[in-house]
XYZ file of C-alpha atoms in Angstrom:
786
model
C -2.798 -93.621 28.655
C -2.272 -90.367 30.590
C -5.028 -88.047 29.421
C -3.739 -85.130 31.503
C -0.353 -85.253 29.753
C -2.064 -85.335 26.375
C -4.136 -82.305 27.347
C -0.966 -80.407 28.274
C 0.282 -80.979 24.710
C -2.941 -80.572 22.692
C -5.296 -78.604 24.943
C -7.884 -81.340 24.280
C -9.662 -83.998 26.374
C -11.454 -86.725 24.402
C -14.293 -88.713 25.966
C -13.196 -91.618 23.752
C -9.598 -91.701 22.488
C -10.257 -94.544 20.026
C -13.285 -94.334 17.749
C -15.243 -97.206 16.156
C -15.608 -97.178 12.385
C -19.327 -97.974 12.474
C -22.061 -95.447 13.224
C -24.004 -98.196 15.011
C -21.006 -99.034 17.192
C -20.478 -95.349 17.966
C -24.074 -94.878 19.106
C -23.772 -98.000 21.279
C -21.030 -96.285 23.294
C -23.809 -94.305 25.053
C -21.446 -91.420 25.886
C -21.191 -89.295 22.712
C -17.948 -88.890 20.771
C -16.821 -85.519 22.056
C -13.812 -83.313 22.693
C -13.381 -80.792 25.494
C -11.312 -78.112 23.751
C -9.485 -75.256 25.494
C -8.518 -73.204 22.404
C -5.994 -70.865 24.056
C -4.718 -73.180 26.764
C -1.370 -72.212 28.286
C 1.045 -74.744 26.764
C 4.606 -75.506 27.813
C 5.946 -75.034 24.304
C 4.048 -72.950 21.773
C 5.956 -71.726 18.712
C 4.861 -68.231 17.682
C 5.384 -68.060 13.929
C 5.748 -64.594 12.350
C 4.254 -65.533 8.987
C 0.917 -66.548 7.537
C -0.208 -70.193 7.603
C -0.153 -72.415 4.546
C -3.741 -73.525 3.807
C -5.022 -76.431 1.740
C -6.729 -75.163 -1.395
C -9.442 -77.823 -1.175
C -10.559 -78.287 2.448
C -9.061 -75.258 4.208
C -6.870 -77.258 6.599
C -3.579 -75.719 7.698
C -0.233 -77.387 7.030
C 0.561 -79.670 9.975
C 2.956 -82.460 11.062
C 0.677 -85.173 9.629
C 0.998 -83.904 6.033
C 3.040 -85.961 3.616
C 5.747 -83.907 1.912
C 7.487 -84.447 -1.420
C 10.629 -82.359 -0.970
C 11.856 -82.681 -4.560
C 8.574 -81.562 -6.117
C 7.899 -79.106 -3.252
C 4.389 -80.520 -2.796
C 2.519 -81.425 0.373
C -0.477 -83.763 0.577
C -3.236 -82.726 2.967
C -4.017 -85.517 5.488
C -7.687 -84.448 5.597
C -8.668 -84.466 1.909
C -5.536 -86.071 0.349
C -5.245 -83.246 -2.187
C -1.859 -82.048 -3.398
C -0.755 -78.499 -2.640
C 2.336 -76.660 -3.804
C 4.701 -74.879 -1.467
C 5.111 -71.149 -2.202
C 8.492 -69.610 -2.980
C 9.056 -68.730 0.659
C 9.467 -72.486 1.317
C 12.127 -72.865 -1.394
C 14.752 -74.260 0.980
C 12.557 -76.952 2.534
C 14.178 -80.346 3.019
C 14.337 -83.306 5.371
C 16.922 -81.473 7.484
C 15.433 -78.019 7.037
C 11.782 -78.023 8.079
C 9.432 -75.204 9.055
C 8.147 -75.416 12.635
C 4.610 -76.397 11.626
C 5.900 -79.724 10.223
C 7.608 -80.851 13.407
C 5.854 -83.682 15.293
C 6.602 -81.972 18.614
C 4.494 -78.999 17.543
C 0.951 -80.287 17.082
C -0.077 -76.765 18.119
C 1.413 -73.636 16.571
C 0.356 -70.010 16.513
C 0.677 -67.599 13.594
C 0.914 -63.826 13.887
C -0.650 -61.937 10.987
C 1.303 -59.179 9.319
C 4.713 -60.409 10.567
C 6.062 -61.898 7.351
C 9.465 -63.492 6.937
C 11.304 -63.766 3.650
C 11.206 -67.526 4.237
C 9.628 -69.589 7.042
C 12.653 -71.897 7.042
C 15.777 -70.185 5.731
C 15.640 -67.368 8.271
C 14.971 -69.548 11.263
C 18.302 -71.480 11.468
C 16.583 -74.115 13.571
C 18.653 -76.698 15.377
C 17.420 -80.141 14.343
C 18.009 -83.183 16.506
C 16.949 -86.769 15.751
C 14.301 -88.313 18.008
C 14.025 -91.932 18.971
C 11.201 -92.506 16.497
C 13.315 -91.356 13.551
C 11.662 -87.961 13.328
C 13.393 -84.626 13.770
C 12.767 -82.114 16.519
C 13.621 -78.476 16.981
C 15.244 -77.091 20.107
C 13.243 -74.548 22.076
C 16.311 -72.309 22.305
C 16.484 -72.132 18.505
C 12.797 -71.208 18.312
C 13.231 -68.576 21.032
C 16.189 -67.003 19.231
C 14.202 -66.938 15.998
C 11.293 -65.127 17.664
C 13.555 -62.682 19.498
C 14.830 -61.403 16.169
C 11.409 -59.986 15.388
C 10.229 -56.966 17.317
C 6.480 -56.917 17.791
C 5.056 -53.454 17.726
C 3.923 -51.642 20.810
C 0.150 -51.964 21.231
C -0.163 -48.204 21.513
C 1.331 -47.845 18.018
C -1.369 -49.969 16.391
C -4.135 -47.376 16.223
C -7.262 -47.688 18.281
C -7.616 -50.333 20.961
C -10.567 -52.132 22.538
C -13.611 -50.212 23.764
C -15.077 -50.337 27.272
C -18.441 -48.894 28.241
C -19.054 -48.808 31.996
C -22.762 -49.007 32.882
C -23.244 -47.932 36.503
C -26.374 -48.238 38.651
C -26.776 -44.972 40.602
C -29.542 -46.396 42.806
C -26.792 -47.758 45.063
C -25.925 -46.250 48.426
C -23.164 -43.665 48.771
C -20.846 -46.202 50.415
C -21.350 -48.747 47.634
C -20.890 -46.159 44.890
C -17.757 -44.830 46.534
C -16.176 -48.300 46.597
C -17.212 -48.917 42.993
C -15.826 -45.584 41.772
C -12.472 -46.275 43.415
C -12.226 -49.600 41.571
C -13.270 -48.061 38.243
C -10.573 -45.409 38.609
C -8.006 -48.157 39.182
C -9.301 -49.932 36.081
C -8.889 -46.777 33.998
C -5.273 -46.566 35.149
C -4.638 -50.105 33.892
C -6.211 -49.572 30.457
C -3.897 -49.118 27.461
C -3.582 -45.579 26.145
C -5.315 -46.479 22.887
C -8.416 -47.892 24.633
C -11.795 -46.256 24.037
C -13.934 -45.521 27.095
C -17.610 -44.643 27.500
C -19.746 -44.071 30.587
C -23.474 -44.753 31.105
C -25.300 -44.322 34.410
C -28.905 -45.165 35.079
C -31.782 -44.962 37.515
C -35.294 -44.332 36.183
C -33.583 -42.635 33.220
C -30.487 -43.562 31.232
C -27.639 -41.043 31.259
C -25.055 -41.176 28.453
C -22.116 -39.033 29.493
C -20.720 -36.632 26.917
C -17.019 -37.069 27.678
C -15.870 -34.672 24.971
C -17.748 -31.638 26.275
C -15.131 -29.644 28.176
C -17.139 -26.723 29.573
C -19.119 -28.758 32.107
C -20.558 -32.188 32.770
C -23.117 -32.912 30.078
C -25.287 -36.003 29.613
C -27.851 -37.148 27.093
C -30.978 -38.462 28.824
C -32.760 -41.446 27.330
C -36.086 -42.800 28.571
C -35.718 -45.811 30.846
C -39.264 -47.063 30.516
C -39.133 -48.137 26.881
C -36.820 -49.849 24.457
C -34.944 -47.831 21.856
C -33.674 -49.416 18.676
C -30.094 -49.056 17.545
C -31.078 -46.403 14.988
C -33.067 -44.421 17.554
C -30.122 -44.439 19.965
C -27.861 -43.264 17.164
C -30.205 -40.398 16.355
C -30.392 -39.307 19.998
C -26.610 -39.205 20.162
C -26.181 -37.554 16.776
C -23.803 -40.283 15.615
C -23.942 -41.449 12.009
C -23.315 -44.999 10.885
C -19.806 -45.694 9.608
C -18.580 -48.337 7.257
C -17.387 -51.595 8.697
C -13.603 -51.647 8.527
C -11.740 -54.580 7.054
C -9.567 -56.610 9.385
C -5.953 -55.500 9.287
C -6.773 -51.888 8.440
C -6.647 -49.085 10.961
C -10.233 -48.411 12.050
C -11.738 -44.958 12.190
C -14.380 -43.922 14.679
C -17.174 -41.573 13.731
C -16.686 -38.104 15.165
C -18.592 -38.118 18.457
C -17.931 -37.408 22.111
C -19.374 -40.401 23.982
C -16.720 -43.048 23.268
C -13.290 -41.485 23.390
C -9.627 -42.596 23.482
C -8.115 -42.663 26.942
C -4.879 -41.037 25.784
C -6.668 -37.788 24.908
C -9.495 -37.619 27.442
C -8.232 -39.410 30.556
C -8.826 -36.395 32.805
C -12.409 -35.959 31.622
C -13.114 -39.688 31.946
C -11.786 -39.883 35.505
C -13.614 -36.672 36.445
C -16.912 -38.069 35.135
C -16.437 -41.254 37.173
C -15.598 -39.278 40.306
C -18.745 -37.166 39.890
C -21.113 -40.175 39.885
C -23.438 -39.883 42.871
C -26.518 -41.554 44.287
C -29.566 -40.269 42.450
C -32.445 -41.942 44.286
C -33.752 -41.367 47.783
C -35.137 -44.507 49.486
C -38.942 -44.650 49.718
C -40.581 -46.846 52.337
C -42.223 -49.886 50.768
C -40.737 -49.173 47.324
C -37.795 -50.498 45.370
C -35.687 -47.961 43.465
C -36.657 -47.527 39.835
C -33.899 -49.140 37.793
C -33.929 -49.205 34.004
C -31.169 -51.809 33.655
C -32.348 -53.208 30.314
C -32.667 -49.777 28.699
C -29.180 -48.818 29.951
C -27.588 -51.970 28.498
C -29.407 -51.424 25.212
C -28.169 -47.806 25.075
C -24.564 -48.886 25.711
C -24.804 -51.497 22.953
C -26.342 -48.880 20.645
C -23.408 -46.556 21.324
C -20.884 -49.220 20.341
C -22.927 -50.130 17.273
C -23.041 -46.485 16.210
C -19.273 -46.122 16.550
C -18.650 -49.371 14.641
C -15.867 -50.513 16.943
C -14.276 -53.622 15.429
C -11.243 -53.981 17.685
C -13.130 -55.713 20.507
C -15.499 -54.114 22.994
C -17.113 -54.795 26.362
C -20.234 -53.482 28.055
C -19.567 -53.810 31.791
C -22.674 -53.517 33.971
C -22.420 -52.742 37.694
C -25.711 -53.036 39.520
C -26.945 -53.406 43.076
C -30.540 -54.484 42.597
C -33.252 -55.779 40.244
C -34.554 -53.945 37.201
C -37.954 -52.483 38.082
C -38.629 -50.357 35.022
C -38.650 -50.644 31.256
C -37.415 -53.512 29.075
C -35.840 -56.378 30.983
C -37.860 -55.650 34.136
C -37.602 -58.363 36.810
C -40.101 -57.214 39.418
C -42.322 -54.221 40.115
C -41.134 -51.379 42.341
C -43.675 -52.251 45.061
C -41.975 -54.313 47.773
C -45.235 -56.192 48.184
C -44.377 -57.971 44.910
C -41.901 -60.759 45.582
C -39.118 -61.525 43.091
C -39.770 -64.669 41.045
C -38.423 -68.021 42.200
C -38.072 -71.342 40.373
C -41.603 -72.422 41.200
C -43.030 -69.171 39.800
C -41.106 -69.637 36.553
C -42.151 -73.291 36.160
C -45.816 -72.550 36.910
C -45.906 -69.463 34.685
C -46.515 -67.089 37.599
C -43.435 -64.942 36.911
C -45.262 -62.187 35.055
C -42.161 -60.464 33.641
C -39.874 -63.449 33.048
C -40.859 -64.470 29.525
C -41.010 -60.951 28.099
C -37.708 -59.902 29.690
C -35.969 -63.096 28.555
C -37.179 -62.442 25.006
C -35.837 -58.882 25.160
C -32.402 -60.055 26.254
C -32.337 -62.822 23.624
C -32.939 -60.161 20.969
C -30.183 -58.084 22.536
C -27.939 -61.153 22.269
C -28.276 -61.020 18.485
C -27.080 -57.410 18.490
C -24.110 -58.333 20.654
C -23.239 -61.172 18.278
C -23.392 -58.987 15.165
C -21.147 -56.312 16.681
C -18.794 -58.701 18.590
C -19.642 -57.040 21.901
C -19.064 -58.744 25.256
C -21.588 -58.252 28.067
C -20.248 -58.491 31.639
C -22.359 -58.296 34.797
C -21.159 -57.442 38.290
C -24.123 -57.830 40.627
C -23.436 -56.860 44.216
C -26.741 -57.187 46.028
C -28.413 -59.240 48.727
C -31.338 -59.618 46.333
C -31.652 -61.120 42.868
C -30.864 -58.767 39.986
C -32.023 -60.748 36.926
C -29.110 -63.013 35.944
C -31.620 -65.689 34.910
C -33.061 -63.365 32.272
C -29.615 -62.079 31.239
C -28.073 -65.554 30.942
C -28.356 -65.884 27.145
C -26.571 -62.659 26.082
C -23.885 -63.087 28.745
C -23.204 -66.708 27.841
C -23.261 -66.276 24.066
C -20.980 -63.248 24.231
C -18.604 -65.023 26.626
C -19.103 -62.351 29.277
C -18.127 -62.497 32.921
C -20.617 -62.774 35.791
C -20.011 -62.094 39.441
C -22.604 -62.443 42.186
C -21.593 -60.754 45.417
C -22.930 -58.963 48.440
C -21.167 -55.619 48.177
C -18.884 -53.530 45.975
C -16.757 -53.116 49.101
C -16.021 -56.855 49.248
C -12.653 -58.398 48.484
C -14.334 -60.766 46.018
C -15.490 -57.888 43.817
C -12.122 -56.158 43.863
C -10.251 -59.353 42.966
C -12.629 -60.247 40.141
C -12.566 -56.820 38.502
C -8.797 -56.467 38.783
C -8.269 -59.971 37.406
C -10.103 -59.106 34.181
C -7.705 -56.209 33.568
C -4.486 -58.085 34.329
C -1.553 -57.606 31.972
C 0.807 -60.180 30.499
C 4.593 -59.983 30.587
C 4.561 -57.725 27.503
C 2.227 -55.219 29.144
C -0.825 -56.130 27.037
C -4.238 -56.832 28.527
C -4.977 -60.532 28.970
C -8.071 -60.124 26.822
C -8.726 -61.864 23.550
C -11.517 -60.578 21.329
C -13.519 -61.409 18.219
C -12.504 -65.056 17.890
C -13.675 -67.779 15.541
C -13.074 -71.510 15.867
C -13.136 -73.627 12.727
C -12.992 -77.415 12.755
C -11.633 -79.436 9.867
C -12.061 -83.206 10.043
C -11.239 -86.332 8.137
C -13.903 -87.285 5.605
C -15.492 -89.931 7.854
C -15.903 -87.615 10.870
C -18.799 -85.149 11.128
C -19.181 -82.399 13.715
C -22.618 -82.172 15.366
C -22.278 -78.977 17.386
C -20.838 -77.297 20.445
C -21.808 -76.404 23.996
C -20.129 -73.408 25.553
C -19.781 -69.610 25.174
C -19.976 -69.642 21.377
C -22.464 -68.994 18.570
C -22.904 -70.985 15.362
C -21.966 -69.121 12.180
C -24.078 -71.561 10.140
C -21.148 -72.295 7.848
C -21.850 -75.557 6.074
C -19.103 -77.897 4.947
C -18.482 -81.573 4.328
C -17.530 -81.866 7.996
C -21.006 -80.881 9.267
C -23.432 -83.551 10.495
C -27.195 -83.510 9.969
C -27.582 -84.063 13.718
C -27.434 -80.899 15.831
C -26.246 -80.730 19.442
C -26.253 -77.281 21.018
C -24.859 -74.740 18.568
C -24.886 -76.974 15.483
C -25.262 -76.879 11.731
C -21.803 -75.419 11.198
C -18.071 -76.070 11.194
C -17.246 -72.553 12.428
C -18.248 -70.789 15.651
C -17.834 -67.247 16.863
C -16.677 -66.165 20.321
C -16.786 -62.463 21.157
C -14.125 -63.097 23.788
C -12.263 -65.960 25.414
C -9.546 -66.555 27.994
C -6.769 -69.097 28.330
C -9.172 -71.238 30.386
C -12.303 -70.997 28.218
C -13.333 -74.548 27.325
C -15.896 -75.649 24.717
C -17.370 -79.121 24.279
C -17.559 -80.256 20.640
C -19.632 -83.255 19.580
C -18.938 -85.571 16.655
C -20.487 -88.368 14.687
C -19.000 -91.158 12.624
C -20.501 -90.536 9.226
C -18.377 -92.324 6.647
C -18.452 -95.596 4.773
C -17.329 -98.212 7.274
C -16.397 -100.555 4.438
C -13.651 -98.137 3.315
C -12.298 -97.314 6.761
C -9.519 -99.612 7.920
C -9.263 -100.287 11.688
C -5.885 -99.147 12.911
C -5.695 -96.244 10.458
C -5.614 -92.672 11.723
C -8.203 -89.932 11.520
C -7.567 -86.247 12.149
C -9.309 -83.275 13.714
C -7.936 -79.746 13.363
C -8.992 -76.728 15.421
C -8.234 -73.342 13.852
C -8.747 -70.503 16.337
C -8.461 -67.007 14.935
C -8.557 -64.198 17.490
C -7.436 -60.687 18.313
C -4.713 -60.621 20.945
C -4.588 -58.113 23.797
C -2.042 -56.075 21.835
C -4.546 -55.919 18.935
C -2.622 -58.345 16.706
C -4.586 -60.892 14.707
C -3.397 -64.392 15.545
C -4.320 -67.878 14.446
C -3.675 -70.882 16.661
C -3.800 -74.257 14.932
C -4.075 -77.551 16.818
C -4.019 -80.803 14.872
C -4.820 -84.042 16.687
C -4.782 -87.639 15.474
C -6.478 -90.732 16.873
C -7.087 -94.230 15.504
C -10.087 -96.072 14.151
C -10.680 -99.380 15.891
C -12.712 -102.418 14.975
C -15.889 -103.706 16.536
C -15.543 -104.745 20.207
C -11.880 -103.729 20.223
C -10.284 -103.533 23.718
C -8.740 -100.212 22.642
C -12.166 -98.579 22.964
C -12.308 -99.369 26.668
C -8.668 -98.400 27.193
C -9.258 -95.023 25.563
C -12.230 -94.012 27.716
C -11.607 -90.816 29.717
C -14.198 -90.930 32.493
C -13.376 -87.441 33.732
C -13.900 -85.863 30.317
C -17.049 -87.973 29.844
C -18.499 -86.713 33.144
C -17.818 -83.102 32.115
C -19.492 -83.641 28.760
C -22.539 -85.311 30.291
C -22.852 -82.465 32.805
C -23.027 -79.955 29.939
C -25.595 -82.067 28.123
C -27.664 -82.312 31.318
C -27.553 -78.533 31.809
C -28.499 -78.055 28.159
C -31.549 -80.269 28.718
C -32.392 -78.475 31.970
C -33.066 -75.199 30.156
C -36.228 -76.648 28.660
C -37.084 -79.600 30.892
C -38.095 -80.277 34.463
C -35.376 -81.446 36.854
C -37.083 -84.841 37.308
C -36.939 -85.448 33.549
C -33.241 -84.582 33.438
C -32.464 -86.898 36.366
C -34.436 -89.678 34.671
C -32.389 -89.139 31.493
C -29.123 -89.289 33.489
C -30.238 -92.506 35.177
C -31.319 -94.209 31.946
C -28.065 -93.238 30.249
C -26.015 -94.528 33.175
C -27.887 -97.863 33.244
C -27.272 -98.354 29.507
C -23.611 -97.430 29.954
C -23.082 -99.792 32.895
C -24.867 -102.617 31.114
C -22.635 -102.100 28.068
C -19.214 -101.930 29.720
C -19.484 -103.845 33.013
C -18.588 -107.492 33.454
C -21.368 -109.518 35.087
C -23.423 -112.661 34.987
C -26.939 -112.038 33.744
C -29.440 -111.458 36.574
C -26.703 -111.669 39.250
C -25.860 -108.199 40.704
C -23.149 -109.640 42.983
C -20.991 -110.370 39.910
C -21.150 -106.773 38.611
C -17.665 -105.291 38.017
C -16.396 -102.160 36.250
C -12.750 -101.830 35.182
C -10.631 -99.070 36.709
C -11.081 -96.552 33.897
C -14.897 -96.894 34.176
C -15.289 -97.319 37.934
C -15.532 -93.641 38.919
C -18.053 -92.670 36.259
C -21.189 -93.884 38.158
C -19.966 -91.940 41.186
C -19.658 -88.768 39.094
C -23.227 -89.225 37.863
C -24.498 -89.712 41.423
C -23.083 -86.365 42.498
C -24.247 -84.705 39.255
C -27.829 -85.728 40.058
C -27.524 -84.049 43.476
C -25.638 -80.980 42.228
C -26.930 -77.414 42.096
C -26.948 -77.679 38.288
C -29.857 -80.141 38.348
C -31.426 -79.872 41.808
C -32.410 -76.205 42.083
C -33.907 -76.542 45.560
C -32.530 -73.846 47.873
C -31.072 -71.893 44.915
C -32.539 -68.764 43.381
C -32.994 -68.547 39.584
C -30.075 -66.104 39.494
C -27.786 -68.501 41.350
C -28.806 -71.422 39.149
C -28.132 -69.379 36.001
C -24.719 -68.389 37.376
C -23.767 -71.980 38.280
C -24.772 -73.329 34.868
C -23.063 -70.501 33.024
C -19.800 -71.225 34.831
C -20.016 -74.975 34.161
C -20.461 -74.341 30.439
C -17.072 -72.665 30.100
C -14.925 -74.505 32.644
C -12.420 -77.217 31.744
C -12.461 -80.834 32.845
C -10.673 -80.338 36.175
C -12.836 -77.387 37.256
C -16.019 -79.113 36.089
C -15.246 -82.199 38.157
C -14.741 -80.085 41.282
C -18.162 -78.520 40.636
C -19.751 -81.954 40.180
C -17.923 -83.884 42.881
C -16.183 -81.545 45.361
C -12.861 -82.437 46.960
C -12.383 -83.096 50.682
C -9.055 -83.101 52.561
C -8.463 -84.100 56.157
C -5.921 -82.420 58.469
C -4.927 -84.167 61.686
C -2.029 -84.721 64.073
C -1.307 -88.049 62.367
C 0.531 -86.555 59.398
C 0.188 -84.366 56.299
C -3.250 -83.644 54.806
C -4.841 -86.567 52.991
C -7.844 -86.759 50.635
C -10.831 -88.487 52.204
C -14.144 -89.782 50.909
C -16.852 -87.177 50.369
C -18.975 -88.796 53.056
C -20.548 -87.781 56.358
C -18.427 -90.477 58.024
C -15.344 -88.356 57.294
C -16.449 -85.846 59.933
C -14.648 -86.411 63.221
C -14.225 -84.296 66.382
C -10.423 -84.310 66.242
C -9.789 -83.413 62.591
C -10.103 -80.375 60.322
C -11.693 -80.786 56.891
C -11.000 -78.592 53.861
C -13.893 -78.765 51.413
C -13.737 -77.311 47.871
C -16.872 -77.194 45.714
C -15.460 -74.527 43.339
C -18.001 -71.894 44.413
C -17.445 -72.455 48.143
C -14.327 -73.300 50.133
C -15.152 -74.548 53.638
C -12.816 -75.077 56.591
C -14.667 -77.365 58.989
C -13.293 -77.740 62.514
C -14.162 -80.855 64.506
C -15.794 -80.229 67.891
C -12.611 -80.979 69.884
C -10.460 -78.843 67.587
C -12.978 -75.987 67.878
C -13.012 -76.240 71.661
C -9.199 -76.138 71.886
C -9.143 -73.172 69.511
C -11.656 -71.257 71.642
C -9.472 -71.908 74.695
C -6.521 -70.368 72.837
C -4.202 -73.385 72.978
C -2.522 -72.315 69.728
C -1.029 -69.305 71.566
C 0.720 -71.561 74.059
C 4.316 -72.420 72.945
C 3.819 -75.908 74.366
C 1.146 -76.554 71.692
C 3.173 -75.622 68.613
C 1.808 -78.617 66.686
C -1.741 -77.440 67.277
C -0.909 -73.985 65.907
C 0.582 -75.533 62.782
C -2.487 -77.756 62.400
C -4.747 -74.685 62.421
C -2.556 -72.783 59.971
C -2.235 -75.541 57.356
C -5.844 -75.627 56.046
C -6.095 -71.827 56.166
C -2.987 -71.468 53.995
C -4.303 -74.028 51.491
C -7.738 -72.390 51.453
C -6.229 -68.958 50.813
C -4.325 -70.410 47.858
C -7.500 -71.902 46.397
C -9.332 -68.601 46.786
C -6.474 -66.601 45.289
C -6.150 -68.747 42.151
C -9.816 -68.971 41.210
C -12.030 -66.459 39.421
C -14.813 -65.756 40.296
C -13.503 -65.785 43.830
C -15.201 -68.555 45.837
C -16.823 -67.782 49.156
C -14.616 -68.821 52.085
C -16.575 -70.303 55.000
C -15.054 -71.218 58.367
C -17.332 -73.271 60.593
C -17.329 -75.607 63.582
C -18.909 -79.019 63.795
C -22.663 -78.795 64.584
C -22.754 -75.043 63.773
C -25.258 -73.532 61.334
C -22.539 -72.746 58.757
C -21.664 -76.447 58.620
C -24.619 -76.806 56.258
C -22.350 -75.762 53.347
C -20.426 -78.983 53.897
C -23.254 -81.314 54.960
C -25.352 -80.464 51.896
C -22.716 -81.992 49.583
C -21.665 -85.059 51.583
C -22.824 -88.545 50.758
C -25.614 -89.280 53.301
C -24.367 -92.710 54.372
C -25.691 -91.916 57.876
C -29.160 -90.408 58.095
C -31.911 -90.026 60.655
C -33.029 -93.525 59.638
C -29.650 -95.191 60.266
C -29.104 -97.572 63.184
C -26.189 -97.575 65.653
C -24.727 -94.201 64.685
C -23.286 -93.607 68.197
C -21.803 -90.095 68.286
C -21.439 -89.785 64.522
C -22.941 -86.891 62.569
C -26.052 -87.710 60.562
C -27.685 -85.945 57.615
C -31.412 -85.388 57.725
C -32.476 -86.265 54.199
C -34.561 -88.638 52.130
C -31.867 -88.910 49.441
C -30.328 -92.319 48.874
C -26.668 -92.809 49.688
C -24.014 -93.573 47.097
C -23.906 -97.202 48.217
C -27.664 -97.668 47.739
C -27.460 -95.864 44.382
C -24.722 -98.226 43.139
C -26.666 -101.266 44.364
C -29.742 -100.177 42.432
C -27.581 -99.511 39.369
C -26.135 -103.009 39.531
C -29.562 -104.595 39.843
C -30.911 -102.719 36.815
C -27.794 -103.088 34.657
C -27.612 -106.886 34.908
C -31.224 -107.186 33.759
C -30.602 -105.667 30.331
């Protein structure tokens, strides 16, 4: 079973692709029944249907290829609740040779565009039907393309107001940093659609809300930075009155004010205000600048709340240091006070951490209610408070970038990537989304882990057991991208006496979101798998160890937020021992007989590297870095998650093309180049001989053409990795035995350490960690005892 091919069709990765009918059997699997779902994954074929979906009157499921259809009576039977539903008049011409796209087996995923209604979903399409080998009919992609081309989708600028963007800029930065930032913001303004709303907030010890509608001169409203203002207080300061919440589909109206204005009418004033931003604080010896970051974010959120923007909005924070004043403070302004580290937080010595975290959690609720996204661009050599800001950023689906300078290439690439346009000229931004899950009667959803918030919507599909954001069948996402991935957890909750092994069960994901051109769309993915009996070999065959490792990593990070690292590692170890004891073949009490089949064999290796990863072992990472790493893991898909857990290593040599090698210290050799990818870092490691030849300039000699090509190959591959990934990973070039080689050595399996014998000239790693081989040996010994 090729799980990658299935993901390309469904956008789903299942930890188990065959589910047992018994709750006891399901719990014995150790790894929970879960699905890694990428709701808006880029699919090869995705029909875009210009009419509203047909919904079951009983359970809310959308018409899909698994529904049974009675063409004569014009009735369809829902595969989830088995209730009969009538087709509306628009489906009058439905027949075995004239089907709407949503009933074709090749389209398990379809997308509906609201407000684009056809007279009939089938009669106007003129689809070309061709028989498939399994007796079913399929539709040609050319027919679907011609159908869609006959409908002209309106220009985004003709659809009223667009999304809102409030730029929150830290003016405690240096002139050079502010200059680089302003240049990028001006480029961003150029890329915004004409109907976008723009606001500007700057801050130091005070919060400055820029009055963009005041033409005579530059005018700002000053708010205190040393205390928190409620939403109503902010509204009163600005003189903006609350407006009614607009219904979806109707053109919104914004309260008359001059702080959040459409770009089409006030572009000159907006760009002028950005250009006039200047450094407001003079450096004082022994003192940090007074930054009221929390108050500034709260004011920006209050502005959006006051204007009742319901077309999608973002608060984008650009800061170059820690908050030292007001709500959300990280550290005092006196440089004699060190910024908190992990030990301070664990021991309760971080005096501001708890209060600031509580403030930002309350702010998260405001973001959720108003569907506001919070983004943070932190360009500083010091911590800025990402650990405290983690909850509102994660729950709103916001973007985080940790960098050294606003002048860096990484910052420019990240900011420009967010404002990329698609082929139609619309922003690649998707706002105000909800994901609803409909399941077969015997399947219950326990919760989700990822950038989403539970809407507490109860249904028959909801389990009593909560995992992450649970207690609901519907979740809200303030924003998402085509790569945003959420882990959903399930439980077998039916009557096993009534469930027949071999029969199918269904799970449907209904994602409703606002497209970059402000259209409301609904993507529907319907997936089917089979129930299997007790001890069925299909359970083992359907295990996806890569998806399972990604799911367990999210569960481990979820536990880490409230537990000590040692407790999380102990939980990982106990789970792995139970798993190995369950699925390995062995003779009791004989470790030498321990064997795992091919689709289980890599899983213990994944868990070994997870234990040593920066997600669990926070040694040598700041709280901000740890928060950033965990936040990124919680939204990345299976492939990206695995690179984070177990990095990739490629070897370049004169012997041939690059080849993947074991992530082990033994892979280091003087005459090879290694390309290491850990998602956040990309390292080009030159062996000592290669480095020496490079320093002598051999690559410039025409007689050493092969050496020049050898040097160029890993650099070209590294540049491609850096270019395709956001946030942009740090590119490190280092020689064997150099200080920068630590980025590679820290992640390699320490098969050779200072305690090893007969290492000759091999590199060793100075560590007390056990090697992968020792880890597996201990696992075998413990597993065969159960």
